[in-house]
JSON list of C-alpha atoms in Angstrom, two decimals:
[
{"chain": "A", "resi": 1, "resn": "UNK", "atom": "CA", "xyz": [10.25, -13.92, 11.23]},
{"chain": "A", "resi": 2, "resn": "UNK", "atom": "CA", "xyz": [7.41, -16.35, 12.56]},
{"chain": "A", "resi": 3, "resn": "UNK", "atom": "CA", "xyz": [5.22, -16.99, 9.39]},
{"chain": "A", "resi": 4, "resn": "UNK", "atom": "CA", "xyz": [6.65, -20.50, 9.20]},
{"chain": "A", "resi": 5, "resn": "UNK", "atom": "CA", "xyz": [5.09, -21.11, 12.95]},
{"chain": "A", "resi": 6, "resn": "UNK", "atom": "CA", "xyz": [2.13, -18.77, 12.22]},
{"chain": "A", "resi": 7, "resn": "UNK", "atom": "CA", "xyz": [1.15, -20.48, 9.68]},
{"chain": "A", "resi": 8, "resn": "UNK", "atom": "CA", "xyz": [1.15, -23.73, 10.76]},
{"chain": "A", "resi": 9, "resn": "UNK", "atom": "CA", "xyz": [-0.22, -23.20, 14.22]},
{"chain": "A", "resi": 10, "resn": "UNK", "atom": "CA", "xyz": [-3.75, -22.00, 11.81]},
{"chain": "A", "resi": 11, "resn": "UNK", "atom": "CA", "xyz": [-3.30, -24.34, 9.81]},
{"chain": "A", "resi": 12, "resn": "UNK", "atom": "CA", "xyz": [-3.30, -27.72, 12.49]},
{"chain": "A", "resi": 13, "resn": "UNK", "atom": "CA", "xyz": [-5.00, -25.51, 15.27]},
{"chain": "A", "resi": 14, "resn": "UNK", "atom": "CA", "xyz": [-1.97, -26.18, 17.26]},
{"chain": "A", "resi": 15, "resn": "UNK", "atom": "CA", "xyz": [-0.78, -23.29, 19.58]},
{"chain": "A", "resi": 16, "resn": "UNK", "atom": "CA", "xyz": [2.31, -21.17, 18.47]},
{"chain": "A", "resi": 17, "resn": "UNK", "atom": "CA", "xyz": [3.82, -21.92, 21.15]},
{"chain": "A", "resi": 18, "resn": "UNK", "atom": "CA", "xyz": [3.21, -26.20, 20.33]},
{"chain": "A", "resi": 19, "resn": "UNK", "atom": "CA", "xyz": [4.47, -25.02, 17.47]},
{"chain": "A", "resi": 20, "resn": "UNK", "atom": "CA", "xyz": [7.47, -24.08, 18.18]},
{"chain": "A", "resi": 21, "resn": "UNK", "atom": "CA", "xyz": [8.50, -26.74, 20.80]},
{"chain": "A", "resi": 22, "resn": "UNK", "atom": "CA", "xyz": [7.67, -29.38, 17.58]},
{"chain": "A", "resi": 23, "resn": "UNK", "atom": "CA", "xyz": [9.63, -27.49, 15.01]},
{"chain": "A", "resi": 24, "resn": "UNK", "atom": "CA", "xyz": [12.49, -27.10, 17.85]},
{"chain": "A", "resi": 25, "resn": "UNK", "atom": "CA", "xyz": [12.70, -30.87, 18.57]},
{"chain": "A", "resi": 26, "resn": "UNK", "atom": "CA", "xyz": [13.00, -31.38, 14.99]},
{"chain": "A", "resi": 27, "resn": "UNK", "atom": "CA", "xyz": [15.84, -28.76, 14.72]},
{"chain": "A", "resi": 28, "resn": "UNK", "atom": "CA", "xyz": [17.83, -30.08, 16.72]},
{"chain": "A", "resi": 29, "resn": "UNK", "atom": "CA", "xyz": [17.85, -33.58, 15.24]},
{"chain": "A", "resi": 30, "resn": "UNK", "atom": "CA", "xyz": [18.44, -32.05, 11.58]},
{"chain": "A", "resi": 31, "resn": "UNK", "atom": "CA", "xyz": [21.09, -29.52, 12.92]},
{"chain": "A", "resi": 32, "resn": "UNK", "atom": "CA", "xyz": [19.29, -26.52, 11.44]},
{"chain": "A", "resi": 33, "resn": "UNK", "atom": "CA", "xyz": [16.81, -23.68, 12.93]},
{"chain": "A", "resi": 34, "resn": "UNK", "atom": "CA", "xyz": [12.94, -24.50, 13.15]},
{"chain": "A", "resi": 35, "resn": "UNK", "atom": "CA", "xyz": [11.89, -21.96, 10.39]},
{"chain": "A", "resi": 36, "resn": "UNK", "atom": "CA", "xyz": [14.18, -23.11, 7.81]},
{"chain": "A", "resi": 37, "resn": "UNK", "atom": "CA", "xyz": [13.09, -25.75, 5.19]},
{"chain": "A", "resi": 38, "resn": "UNK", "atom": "CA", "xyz": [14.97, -28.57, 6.54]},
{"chain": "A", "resi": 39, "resn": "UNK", "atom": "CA", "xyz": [12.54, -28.35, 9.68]},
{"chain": "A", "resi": 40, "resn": "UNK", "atom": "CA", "xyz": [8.83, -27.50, 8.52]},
{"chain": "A", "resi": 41, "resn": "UNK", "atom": "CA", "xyz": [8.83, -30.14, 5.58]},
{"chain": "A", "resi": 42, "resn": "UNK", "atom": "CA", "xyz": [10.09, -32.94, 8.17]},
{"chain": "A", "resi": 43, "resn": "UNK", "atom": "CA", "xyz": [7.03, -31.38, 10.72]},
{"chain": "A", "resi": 44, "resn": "UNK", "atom": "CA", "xyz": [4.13, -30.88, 7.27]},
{"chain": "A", "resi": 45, "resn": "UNK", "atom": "CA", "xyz": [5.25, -34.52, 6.48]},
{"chain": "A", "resi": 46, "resn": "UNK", "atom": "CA", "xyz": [4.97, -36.06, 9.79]},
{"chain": "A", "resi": 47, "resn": "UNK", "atom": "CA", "xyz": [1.45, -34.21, 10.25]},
{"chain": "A", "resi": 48, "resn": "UNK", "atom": "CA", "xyz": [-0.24, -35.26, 6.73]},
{"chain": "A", "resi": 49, "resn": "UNK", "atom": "CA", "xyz": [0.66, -32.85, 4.70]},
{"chain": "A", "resi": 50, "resn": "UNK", "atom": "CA", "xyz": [2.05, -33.79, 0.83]},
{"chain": "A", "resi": 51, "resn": "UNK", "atom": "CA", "xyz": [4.46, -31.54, -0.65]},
{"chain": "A", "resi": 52, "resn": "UNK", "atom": "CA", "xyz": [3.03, -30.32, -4.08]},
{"chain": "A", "resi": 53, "resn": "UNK", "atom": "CA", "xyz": [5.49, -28.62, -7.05]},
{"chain": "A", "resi": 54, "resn": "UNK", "atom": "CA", "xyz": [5.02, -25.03, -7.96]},
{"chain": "A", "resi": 55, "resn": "UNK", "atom": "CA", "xyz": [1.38, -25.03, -9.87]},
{"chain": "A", "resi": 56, "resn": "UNK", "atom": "CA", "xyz": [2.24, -23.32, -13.68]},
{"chain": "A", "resi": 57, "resn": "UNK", "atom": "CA", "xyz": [-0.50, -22.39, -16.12]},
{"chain": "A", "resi": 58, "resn": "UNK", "atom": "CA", "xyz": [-0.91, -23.98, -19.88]},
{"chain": "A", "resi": 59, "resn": "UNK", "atom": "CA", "xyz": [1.52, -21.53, -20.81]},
{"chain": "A", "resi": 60, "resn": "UNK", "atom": "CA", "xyz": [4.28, -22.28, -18.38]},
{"chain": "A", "resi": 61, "resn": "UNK", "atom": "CA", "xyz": [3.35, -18.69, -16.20]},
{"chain": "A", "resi": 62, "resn": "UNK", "atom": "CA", "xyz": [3.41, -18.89, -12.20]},
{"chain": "A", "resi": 63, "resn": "UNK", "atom": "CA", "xyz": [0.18, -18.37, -10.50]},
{"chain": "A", "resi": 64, "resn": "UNK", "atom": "CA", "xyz": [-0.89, -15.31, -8.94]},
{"chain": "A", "resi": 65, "resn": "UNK", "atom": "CA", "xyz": [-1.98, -16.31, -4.96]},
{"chain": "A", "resi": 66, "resn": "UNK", "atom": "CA", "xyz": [-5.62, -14.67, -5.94]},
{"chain": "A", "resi": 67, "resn": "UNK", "atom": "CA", "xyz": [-5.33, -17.21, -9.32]},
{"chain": "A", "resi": 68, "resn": "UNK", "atom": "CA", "xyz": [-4.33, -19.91, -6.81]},
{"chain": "A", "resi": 69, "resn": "UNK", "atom": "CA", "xyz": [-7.36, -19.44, -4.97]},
{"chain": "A", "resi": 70, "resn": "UNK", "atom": "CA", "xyz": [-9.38, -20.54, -7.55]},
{"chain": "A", "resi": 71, "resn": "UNK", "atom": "CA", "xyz": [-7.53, -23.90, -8.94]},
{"chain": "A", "resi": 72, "resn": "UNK", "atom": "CA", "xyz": [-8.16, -25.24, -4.88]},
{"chain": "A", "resi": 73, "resn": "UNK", "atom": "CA", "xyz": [-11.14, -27.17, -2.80]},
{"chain": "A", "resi": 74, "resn": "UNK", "atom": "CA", "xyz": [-12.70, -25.24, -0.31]},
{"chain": "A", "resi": 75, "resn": "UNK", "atom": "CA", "xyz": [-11.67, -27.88, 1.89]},
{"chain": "A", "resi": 76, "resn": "UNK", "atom": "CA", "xyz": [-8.37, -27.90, 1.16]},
{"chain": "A", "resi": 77, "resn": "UNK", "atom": "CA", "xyz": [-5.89, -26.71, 3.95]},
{"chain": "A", "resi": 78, "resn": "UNK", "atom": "CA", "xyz": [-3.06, -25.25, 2.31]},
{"chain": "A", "resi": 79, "resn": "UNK", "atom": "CA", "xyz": [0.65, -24.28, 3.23]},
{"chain": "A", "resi": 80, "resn": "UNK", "atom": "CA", "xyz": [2.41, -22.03, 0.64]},
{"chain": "A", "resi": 81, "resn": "UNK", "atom": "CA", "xyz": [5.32, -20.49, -0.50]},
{"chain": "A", "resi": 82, "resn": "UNK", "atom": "CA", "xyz": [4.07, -17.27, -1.82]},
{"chain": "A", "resi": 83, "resn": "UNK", "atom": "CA", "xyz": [6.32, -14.37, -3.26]},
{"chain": "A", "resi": 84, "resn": "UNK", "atom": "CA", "xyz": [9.49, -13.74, -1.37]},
{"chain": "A", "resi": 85, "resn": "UNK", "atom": "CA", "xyz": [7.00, -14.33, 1.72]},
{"chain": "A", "resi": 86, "resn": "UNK", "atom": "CA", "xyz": [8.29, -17.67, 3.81]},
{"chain": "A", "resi": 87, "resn": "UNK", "atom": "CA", "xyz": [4.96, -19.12, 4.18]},
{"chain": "A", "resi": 88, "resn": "UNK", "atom": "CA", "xyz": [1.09, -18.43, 4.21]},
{"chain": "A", "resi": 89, "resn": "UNK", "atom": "CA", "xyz": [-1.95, -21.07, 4.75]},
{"chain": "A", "resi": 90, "resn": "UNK", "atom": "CA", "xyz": [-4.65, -21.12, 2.81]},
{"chain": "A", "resi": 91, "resn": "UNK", "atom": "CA", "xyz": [-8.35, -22.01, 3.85]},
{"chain": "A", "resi": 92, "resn": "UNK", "atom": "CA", "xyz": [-11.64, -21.71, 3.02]},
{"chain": "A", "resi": 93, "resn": "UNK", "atom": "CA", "xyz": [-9.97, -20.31, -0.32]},
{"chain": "A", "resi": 94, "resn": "UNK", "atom": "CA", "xyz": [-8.44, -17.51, 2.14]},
{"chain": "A", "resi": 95, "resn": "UNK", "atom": "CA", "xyz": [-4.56, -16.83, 2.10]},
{"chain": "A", "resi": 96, "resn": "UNK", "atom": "CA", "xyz": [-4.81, -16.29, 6.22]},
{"chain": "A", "resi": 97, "resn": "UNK", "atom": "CA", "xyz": [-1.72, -13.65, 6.77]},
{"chain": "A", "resi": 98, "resn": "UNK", "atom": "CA", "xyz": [-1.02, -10.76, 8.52]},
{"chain": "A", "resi": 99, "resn": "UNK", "atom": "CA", "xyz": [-0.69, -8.66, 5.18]},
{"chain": "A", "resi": 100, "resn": "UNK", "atom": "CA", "xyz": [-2.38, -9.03, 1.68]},
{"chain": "A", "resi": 101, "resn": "UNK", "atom": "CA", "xyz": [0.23, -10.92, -0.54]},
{"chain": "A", "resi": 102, "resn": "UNK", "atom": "CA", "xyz": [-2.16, -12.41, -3.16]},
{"chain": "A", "resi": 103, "resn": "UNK", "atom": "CA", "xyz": [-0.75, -10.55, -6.35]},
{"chain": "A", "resi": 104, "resn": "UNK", "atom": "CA", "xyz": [2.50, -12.91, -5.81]},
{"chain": "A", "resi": 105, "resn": "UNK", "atom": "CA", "xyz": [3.77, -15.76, -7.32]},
{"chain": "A", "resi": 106, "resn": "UNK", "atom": "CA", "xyz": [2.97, -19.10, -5.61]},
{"chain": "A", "resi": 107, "resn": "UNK", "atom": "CA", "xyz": [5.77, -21.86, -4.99]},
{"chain": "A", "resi": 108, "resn": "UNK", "atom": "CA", "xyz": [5.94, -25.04, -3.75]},
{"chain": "A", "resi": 109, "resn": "UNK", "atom": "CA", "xyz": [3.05, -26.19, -1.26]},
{"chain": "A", "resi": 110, "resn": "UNK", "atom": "CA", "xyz": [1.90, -28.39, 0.92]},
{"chain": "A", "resi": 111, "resn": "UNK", "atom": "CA", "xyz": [-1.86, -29.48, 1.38]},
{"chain": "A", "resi": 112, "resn": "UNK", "atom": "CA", "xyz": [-4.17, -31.19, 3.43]},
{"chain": "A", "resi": 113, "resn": "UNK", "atom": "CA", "xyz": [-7.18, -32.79, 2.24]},
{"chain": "A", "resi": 114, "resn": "UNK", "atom": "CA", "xyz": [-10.09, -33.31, 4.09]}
]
């Protein structure tokens, strides 16, 4: 239930716990609960992230996450939507999770350029 602050605490080298207190004030002004939507895409946009639409091949077909991996910069810090997973980050052309979800379909994401 914490990928949401998991993955952005790797992702701005923020502590969980900073995390948390961030996506919390934010909850409270949106009326919602600081893993849902409403909350992380107010906090990604406030720290530099741009929201991106679901990537689709020539032929209209999702991307695989281990596909993904290979459309993306190496510098590129990524936040993902990835199968019915919340959210991963991606770095280094790493999905950075606590399980191997790479044969799903990427969604909507949100990245960071250096």
């Amino acid at each position: 239930g914490d990928c949401v602050i998991r993955a952005i605490s790797t992702a701005t080298g923020k502590s969980w716990d900073d995390v948390l207190d961030e996506l919390t004030e934010i909850a409270h002004d949106v009326k919602s609960v600081p893993n849902n939507k409403e909350c992380y895409e107010v906090y990604l946009e406030k720290n530099g992230f741009i929201r991106c639409k679901q990537p689709r091949k020539d032929d209209n077909t999702k991307y695989r996450g281990w596909e993904f991996l290979d459309k993306i910069k190496k510098s590129d810090t990524i936040l993902c939507h990835i199968g019915t997973h919340h959210i991963v980050e991606i770095k280094n052309k790493k999905i950075w999770d606590t399980w191997d979800c790479s044969y799903d379909c990427v969604g909507v994401y949100w990245i960071k350029s250096k």
